[in-house]
Amino acid sequence: MTAWTTDISHGEMLRDGYDQTLTIDPANLQFLYQGVSPSAHGLDYAKLPWQLGLIRRVTAGSSGLPVPAGSGVPKPSGAPGGLRVLNWAGFKAALSYTYDDALPSQIADYPQLQATGVRMTFFLIGSSDGNSPTWAQAARDGFELGNHTEHHCYADGTGCASYAGSIEAEYDLCTAHIEQTYGVSNVWTTASPYGDTGYDAVAATRFFLNRGVQGGQVAPNDNSDPFNLPCYAASAGETASSFNSAIDSAHAAGNWLIFLSTRSEATTATLPSTSRTCWIASIMPSPRVTFGLTAWSMSAHTGLAKKPCRAPRAYNPEVTPSSRGLCPDTSLLGNTSA
Ligand SMILES: [Zn+2]
């Protein structure tokens, strides 16, 4: 029997309902996936004739075929292979937008961010995210809620009003807070407070990736440290043109560019303006699928915002209240928070 496809784009378990619990019925497992005929290799990605396939558990014998033996069956023979990984889900480049520190401006501007249709990542500080229902709404809308620790200390416990006693506790309190307060169960990523690399080793015990604050981009299968990922930190006074230049450079190089902003206004202006298509997603679009894959290819996701780049929004500088200065790394980065 010949496989109808050797090229799976992505797939997902079919759930029993459509609420946030993601319930599946073990007695009726179904996996929906998207594949393409081997004859389509070489076509432009946008023209690939994708087809859907469904893998179902079939009660033994009901198909009319012989019931397979339950054990003692040899492994399939032949050389493994035939699965092609598409970088950035087949797009030329990838963009992620991350917002640190759970600042009030991010809550106030959430409708504007949501209206872009792009799923972004909010790295929340457990003790000072305002317990806002906006974060729960963001999670329901497909945004990612990431872990920016409970108290936003340096790795040695300084630089904050309170400290949980260990990096582990800082992470776990924040994750528990996000899960319990906003009804999510997928806190898979983190960003180190102040970009302090002293967090990196512990981050690796709990998360899929950790965003740092140093400049740079990620190339497919390069040697980027997944627990100190580089980013482009938005600076005060920057306009869409400088962000677009960064996007253009990532696009030209076929890289993944991660934006970091604390104020939402600045990064709202970074929505790409070219007609090029980019793959835009939160920093961790679909952890359930991404685990086990080559991280930096990030190709077999589901739930992605595969969107054409959008026109820039007007840059809307605003006076920054000092109350937004939760994160001293913003001054380090030249950001606008005091
Ligand atoms: Zn921060």
CSV table of C-alpha atoms and ligand atoms in Angstrom, one decimal:
chain,number,residue,atom,x,y,z
A,1,MET,CA,0.0,0.0,0.0
A,2,THR,CA,1.4,3.4,-0.9
A,3,ALA,CA,1.0,6.3,1.5
A,4,TRP,CA,-1.0,9.1,0.0
A,5,THR,CA,1.2,11.6,1.6
A,6,THR,CA,4.7,11.7,3.0
A,7,ASP,CA,4.6,15.3,3.9
A,8,ILE,CA,2.5,16.2,6.9
A,9,SER,CA,2.1,19.9,7.5
A,10,HIS,CA,0.3,19.7,10.9
A,11,GLY,CA,-2.3,17.8,12.7
A,12,GLU,CA,-4.2,17.8,15.9
A,13,MET,CA,-6.3,15.5,18.1
A,14,LEU,CA,-10.0,16.2,17.6
A,15,ARG,CA,-11.5,17.2,20.9
A,16,ASP,CA,-14.8,16.1,22.3
A,17,GLY,CA,-16.0,19.7,22.6
A,18,TYR,CA,-14.9,23.2,22.0
A,19,ASP,CA,-14.3,24.5,25.5
A,20,GLN,CA,-11.0,25.3,27.2
A,21,THR,CA,-10.6,21.9,28.8
A,22,LEU,CA,-9.5,20.2,25.5
A,23,THR,CA,-11.3,17.0,26.5
A,24,ILE,CA,-10.7,14.0,24.3
A,25,ASP,CA,-12.5,10.7,24.4
A,26,PRO,CA,-10.0,7.8,24.8
A,27,ALA,CA,-12.5,5.4,23.3
A,28,ASN,CA,-12.9,7.5,20.2
A,29,LEU,CA,-9.5,9.0,19.4
A,30,GLN,CA,-9.3,10.9,16.2
A,31,PHE,CA,-6.4,12.8,14.7
A,32,LEU,CA,-6.9,15.2,11.9
A,33,TYR,CA,-4.0,16.1,9.8
A,34,GLN,CA,-3.0,17.9,6.6
A,35,GLY,CA,-0.8,16.4,4.0
A,36,VAL,CA,0.1,16.9,0.4
A,37,SER,CA,0.8,14.4,-2.4
A,38,PRO,CA,4.4,13.6,-3.1
A,39,SER,CA,3.8,14.7,-6.6
A,40,ALA,CA,3.3,18.3,-5.4
A,41,HIS,CA,6.9,18.6,-4.2
A,42,GLY,CA,8.5,21.7,-5.6
A,43,LEU,CA,5.4,23.8,-5.9
A,44,ASP,CA,5.3,27.2,-4.3
A,45,TYR,CA,4.1,26.8,-0.7
A,46,ALA,CA,1.0,28.9,-1.3
A,47,LYS,CA,0.0,26.6,-4.2
A,48,LEU,CA,0.4,23.3,-2.4
A,49,PRO,CA,-2.8,21.2,-2.8
A,50,TRP,CA,-3.3,20.3,0.8
A,51,GLN,CA,-5.7,17.6,1.7
A,52,LEU,CA,-7.1,16.4,5.0
A,53,GLY,CA,-6.7,13.0,6.5
A,54,LEU,CA,-8.3,11.5,9.6
A,55,ILE,CA,-6.7,8.8,11.7
A,56,ARG,CA,-9.3,6.9,13.7
A,57,ARG,CA,-9.2,4.1,16.1
A,58,VAL,CA,-11.2,1.3,14.5
A,59,THR,CA,-12.7,-1.5,16.5
A,60,ALA,CA,-10.8,-4.6,15.7
A,61,GLY,CA,-12.4,-6.6,12.9
A,62,SER,CA,-15.1,-4.1,12.1
A,63,SER,CA,-13.3,-3.1,8.9
A,64,GLY,CA,-13.6,-6.6,7.6
A,65,LEU,CA,-9.9,-6.9,7.4
A,66,PRO,CA,-8.0,-9.5,9.4
A,67,VAL,CA,-7.5,-8.6,13.0
A,68,PRO,CA,-3.8,-7.9,13.5
A,69,ALA,CA,-1.8,-9.8,16.0
A,70,GLY,CA,-1.4,-8.0,19.2
A,71,SER,CA,2.3,-8.8,19.8
A,72,GLY,CA,5.3,-10.4,18.2
A,73,VAL,CA,4.9,-8.3,15.1
A,74,PRO,CA,8.2,-7.2,13.5
A,75,LYS,CA,9.0,-3.6,13.1
A,76,PRO,CA,8.4,-2.1,9.7
A,77,SER,CA,11.4,-2.5,7.5
A,78,GLY,CA,12.9,0.0,5.1
A,79,ALA,CA,14.8,3.2,5.6
A,80,PRO,CA,13.2,6.0,7.6
A,81,GLY,CA,12.7,9.3,6.0
A,82,GLY,CA,10.4,11.0,3.5
A,83,LEU,CA,9.3,13.6,6.0
A,84,ARG,CA,10.3,17.1,4.9
A,85,VAL,CA,10.4,19.8,7.6
A,86,LEU,CA,9.3,23.2,6.4
A,87,ASN,CA,11.0,26.1,8.1
A,88,TRP,CA,8.6,28.6,9.6
A,89,ALA,CA,5.6,26.6,8.5
A,90,GLY,CA,6.7,27.1,4.9
A,91,PHE,CA,6.9,30.9,5.2
A,92,LYS,CA,10.1,32.8,4.4
A,93,ALA,CA,10.5,34.2,7.9
A,94,ALA,CA,8.8,34.3,11.3
A,95,LEU,CA,7.8,37.0,13.7
A,96,SER,CA,6.8,36.9,17.3
A,97,TYR,CA,5.6,39.8,19.4
A,98,THR,CA,6.3,39.6,23.1
A,99,TYR,CA,5.2,42.1,25.8
A,100,ASP,CA,6.8,42.0,29.2
A,101,ASP,CA,5.8,43.1,32.7
A,102,ALA,CA,2.0,43.0,32.3
A,103,LEU,CA,1.8,46.8,32.1
A,104,PRO,CA,-1.5,48.7,32.3
A,105,SER,CA,-1.0,50.0,28.8
A,106,GLN,CA,-1.1,46.5,27.5
A,107,ILE,CA,-4.4,45.9,29.2
A,108,ALA,CA,-5.8,49.3,28.0
A,109,ASP,CA,-4.6,48.6,24.4
A,110,TYR,CA,-5.6,45.0,24.3
A,111,PRO,CA,-8.6,45.5,22.0
A,112,GLN,CA,-6.2,47.2,19.5
A,113,LEU,CA,-3.8,44.4,19.7
A,114,GLN,CA,-6.5,41.8,19.4
A,115,ALA,CA,-7.9,43.5,16.4
A,116,THR,CA,-4.7,42.9,14.5
A,117,GLY,CA,-5.6,39.2,14.4
A,118,VAL,CA,-2.0,38.4,15.4
A,119,ARG,CA,-1.5,36.2,18.3
A,120,MET,CA,1.2,37.6,20.7
A,121,THR,CA,2.8,36.7,23.9
A,122,PHE,CA,2.4,38.4,27.2
A,123,PHE,CA,5.0,37.6,29.8
A,124,LEU,CA,3.2,38.2,33.1
A,125,ILE,CA,4.6,39.0,36.5
A,126,GLY,CA,2.5,37.0,38.9
A,127,SER,CA,2.5,39.5,41.7
A,128,SER,CA,1.8,42.6,39.7
A,129,ASP,CA,-0.3,41.7,36.6
A,130,GLY,CA,-3.4,43.3,38.2
A,131,ASN,CA,-5.3,40.0,38.1
A,132,SER,CA,-7.0,41.5,35.1
A,133,PRO,CA,-9.7,39.6,33.2
A,134,THR,CA,-8.0,40.9,30.1
A,135,TRP,CA,-5.4,38.2,30.5
A,136,ALA,CA,-8.0,35.5,30.6
A,137,GLN,CA,-9.6,37.0,27.6
A,138,ALA,CA,-6.3,37.1,25.8
A,139,ALA,CA,-5.8,33.4,26.5
A,140,ARG,CA,-9.2,32.6,25.1
A,141,ASP,CA,-8.4,34.7,22.0
A,142,GLY,CA,-5.3,32.6,21.4
A,143,PHE,CA,-2.7,34.8,22.9
A,144,GLU,CA,0.0,33.2,24.9
A,145,LEU,CA,0.5,33.9,28.6
A,146,GLY,CA,4.1,33.4,29.5
A,147,ASN,CA,6.0,33.3,32.8
A,148,HIS,CA,8.0,36.4,33.8
A,149,THR,CA,8.3,35.1,37.4
A,150,GLU,CA,6.3,36.0,40.5
A,151,HIS,CA,8.2,39.1,41.6
A,152,HIS,CA,10.6,40.1,38.8
A,153,CYS,CA,13.9,39.9,40.7
A,154,TYR,CA,17.4,39.4,39.5
A,155,ALA,CA,18.5,35.8,39.6
A,156,ASP,CA,20.1,36.4,43.0
A,157,GLY,CA,16.9,37.6,44.5
A,158,THR,CA,17.6,41.3,44.5
A,159,GLY,CA,16.0,44.1,42.6
A,160,CYS,CA,12.5,43.4,43.7
A,161,ALA,CA,10.2,44.2,46.6
A,162,SER,CA,9.8,40.6,47.5
A,163,TYR,CA,11.4,37.3,46.7
A,164,ALA,CA,10.0,33.8,46.8
A,165,GLY,CA,13.3,32.3,48.0
A,166,SER,CA,14.4,30.6,44.9
A,167,ILE,CA,14.3,30.8,41.1
A,168,GLU,CA,12.2,27.6,41.1
A,169,ALA,CA,9.7,29.1,43.5
A,170,GLU,CA,9.6,32.3,41.5
A,171,TYR,CA,8.7,30.4,38.4
A,172,ASP,CA,6.3,28.0,40.0
A,173,LEU,CA,4.3,30.6,41.8
A,174,CYS,CA,3.9,32.6,38.6
A,175,THR,CA,2.8,29.5,36.6
A,176,ALA,CA,0.3,28.6,39.3
A,177,HIS,CA,-1.0,32.1,39.4
A,178,ILE,CA,-1.5,32.1,35.6
A,179,GLU,CA,-3.1,28.7,35.6
A,180,GLN,CA,-5.5,29.4,38.5
A,181,THR,CA,-6.4,33.0,37.7
A,182,TYR,CA,-6.7,32.9,34.0
A,183,GLY,CA,-7.8,29.3,33.4
A,184,VAL,CA,-4.9,28.1,31.2
A,185,SER,CA,-2.8,25.0,31.5
A,186,ASN,CA,-0.1,25.8,29.0
A,187,VAL,CA,2.5,28.0,30.5
A,188,TRP,CA,5.3,26.8,28.4
A,189,THR,CA,7.6,29.7,28.0
A,190,THR,CA,9.4,32.3,30.0
A,191,ALA,CA,11.4,35.5,29.7
A,192,SER,CA,14.1,36.2,32.2
A,193,PRO,CA,13.5,39.3,34.4
A,194,TYR,CA,16.1,42.0,33.4
A,195,GLY,CA,17.3,39.4,30.9
A,196,ASP,CA,19.4,38.0,33.7
A,197,THR,CA,21.1,34.8,32.3
A,198,GLY,CA,21.2,33.4,35.8
A,199,TYR,CA,17.7,32.2,35.2
A,200,ASP,CA,18.6,30.1,32.1
A,201,ALA,CA,19.5,26.8,33.7
A,202,VAL,CA,16.5,26.6,35.9
A,203,ALA,CA,14.3,27.8,33.0
A,204,ALA,CA,15.4,24.7,31.1
A,205,THR,CA,13.9,22.5,33.8
A,206,ARG,CA,10.4,24.0,33.4
A,207,PHE,CA,9.9,25.6,30.0
A,208,PHE,CA,10.3,25.0,26.4
A,209,LEU,CA,12.1,28.2,25.8
A,210,ASN,CA,13.3,31.4,27.5
A,211,ARG,CA,13.6,34.7,25.8
A,212,GLY,CA,16.5,36.9,26.8
A,213,VAL,CA,17.0,40.6,26.0
A,214,GLN,CA,20.1,40.6,23.8
A,215,GLY,CA,19.7,41.7,20.2
A,216,GLY,CA,19.7,39.2,17.4
A,217,GLN,CA,17.6,36.8,15.3
A,218,VAL,CA,17.2,33.1,15.0
A,219,ALA,CA,18.0,31.2,11.9
A,220,PRO,CA,16.6,27.7,11.2
A,221,ASN,CA,18.7,25.1,12.9
A,222,ASP,CA,21.3,27.6,14.0
A,223,ASN,CA,23.0,27.5,17.4
A,224,SER,CA,20.8,29.9,19.2
A,225,ASP,CA,20.4,29.1,22.9
A,226,PRO,CA,16.7,28.2,23.3
A,227,PHE,CA,17.0,29.4,26.9
A,228,ASN,CA,18.4,32.8,26.0
A,229,LEU,CA,16.7,33.6,22.8
A,230,PRO,CA,17.6,36.9,21.2
A,231,CYS,CA,15.1,39.6,20.4
A,232,TYR,CA,14.6,43.1,19.1
A,233,ALA,CA,13.8,45.4,22.0
A,234,ALA,CA,11.7,48.4,21.0
A,235,SER,CA,13.2,51.7,22.1
A,236,ALA,CA,11.6,55.0,23.0
A,237,GLY,CA,10.8,57.1,20.0
A,238,GLU,CA,11.1,54.4,17.4
A,239,THR,CA,8.7,54.4,14.6
A,240,ALA,CA,7.3,51.8,12.3
A,241,SER,CA,10.0,52.3,9.8
A,242,SER,CA,12.8,51.1,12.1
A,243,PHE,CA,10.7,48.0,13.0
A,244,ASN,CA,9.9,47.4,9.4
A,245,SER,CA,13.6,47.5,8.6
A,246,ALA,CA,14.2,44.8,11.2
A,247,ILE,CA,11.4,42.8,9.7
A,248,ASP,CA,12.8,43.2,6.3
A,249,SER,CA,16.2,42.0,7.4
A,250,ALA,CA,14.7,38.9,9.0
A,251,HIS,CA,12.7,38.3,5.9
A,252,ALA,CA,15.7,38.6,3.7
A,253,ALA,CA,17.7,36.2,5.9
A,254,GLY,CA,14.8,33.7,6.4
A,255,ASN,CA,15.1,34.2,10.2
A,256,TRP,CA,12.8,34.3,13.2
A,257,LEU,CA,12.6,37.8,14.7
A,258,ILE,CA,11.2,38.2,18.2
A,259,PHE,CA,10.1,41.7,19.2
A,260,LEU,CA,10.2,42.7,22.8
A,261,SER,CA,8.2,45.6,24.1
A,262,THR,CA,6.9,46.7,27.5
A,263,ARG,CA,4.6,49.4,26.3
A,264,SER,CA,2.0,48.1,23.9
A,265,GLU,CA,1.9,51.3,21.8
A,266,ALA,CA,5.4,51.0,20.6
A,267,THR,CA,5.1,47.5,19.4
A,268,THR,CA,1.7,48.0,17.9
A,269,ALA,CA,3.6,50.1,15.5
A,270,THR,CA,5.8,47.2,14.6
A,271,LEU,CA,3.1,45.3,12.7
A,272,PRO,CA,4.7,44.7,9.4
A,273,SER,CA,3.9,46.9,6.6
A,274,THR,CA,5.2,45.1,3.6
A,275,SER,CA,3.2,42.9,1.3
A,276,ARG,CA,5.4,40.0,2.1
A,277,THR,CA,4.0,37.1,3.9
A,278,CYS,CA,5.5,36.2,7.2
A,279,TRP,CA,4.5,33.7,9.8
A,280,ILE,CA,3.3,35.6,12.8
A,281,ALA,CA,2.6,33.8,16.0
A,282,SER,CA,3.1,33.9,19.7
A,283,ILE,CA,6.5,32.8,20.8
A,284,MET,CA,5.1,29.4,21.6
A,285,PRO,CA,2.2,28.9,19.2
A,286,SER,CA,1.3,25.3,19.9
A,287,PRO,CA,3.3,23.6,22.6
A,288,ARG,CA,1.3,20.3,22.3
A,289,VAL,CA,2.5,19.9,18.8
A,290,THR,CA,5.8,21.5,18.9
A,291,PHE,CA,7.3,19.3,21.5
A,292,GLY,CA,9.3,16.6,19.9
A,293,LEU,CA,10.0,18.6,16.8
A,294,THR,CA,13.0,20.6,15.8
A,295,ALA,CA,12.4,23.7,17.8
A,296,TRP,CA,13.9,26.2,15.4
A,297,SER,CA,12.1,24.8,12.4
A,298,MET,CA,8.8,25.3,14.2
A,299,SER,CA,7.0,23.9,11.2
A,300,ALA,CA,4.4,21.5,12.3
A,301,HIS,CA,2.2,23.8,14.3
A,302,THR,CA,-1.4,24.1,14.5
A,303,GLY,CA,-3.4,27.1,15.6
A,304,LEU,CA,-1.1,29.5,14.0
A,305,ALA,CA,-1.8,32.9,12.7
A,306,LYS,CA,-0.6,32.4,9.2
A,307,LYS,CA,-1.3,35.9,8.1
A,308,PRO,CA,-0.1,38.2,5.5
A,309,CYS,CA,1.8,41.1,6.9
A,310,ARG,CA,-0.4,44.0,7.8
A,311,ALA,CA,-0.3,47.7,7.3
A,312,PRO,CA,1.3,49.6,10.2
A,313,ARG,CA,-0.8,51.4,12.7
A,314,ALA,CA,-0.1,54.9,13.5
A,315,TYR,CA,2.5,55.3,16.1
A,316,ASN,CA,0.9,56.7,19.1
A,317,PRO,CA,3.4,57.9,21.6
A,318,GLU,CA,2.0,58.6,25.0
A,319,VAL,CA,3.2,60.0,28.2
A,320,THR,CA,4.4,57.1,30.3
A,321,PRO,CA,3.3,57.3,33.9
A,322,SER,CA,6.0,56.3,36.3
A,323,SER,CA,3.7,53.6,37.6
A,324,ARG,CA,4.6,51.7,34.5
A,325,GLY,CA,8.2,51.5,35.4
A,326,LEU,CA,7.8,48.1,36.9
A,327,CYS,CA,10.7,46.7,35.0
A,328,PRO,CA,14.1,48.4,35.3
A,329,ASP,CA,15.3,46.5,32.3
A,330,THR,CA,13.2,48.8,30.2
A,331,SER,CA,15.7,51.6,30.9
A,332,LEU,CA,18.5,49.2,30.2
A,333,LEU,CA,16.9,48.6,26.9
A,334,GLY,CA,16.2,52.2,26.1
A,335,ASN,CA,12.5,51.5,26.5
A,336,THR,CA,10.1,54.2,27.4
A,337,SER,CA,9.0,53.1,30.8
A,338,ALA,CA,10.6,55.2,33.5
B,1,ZN,ZN,10.6,42.6,32.8
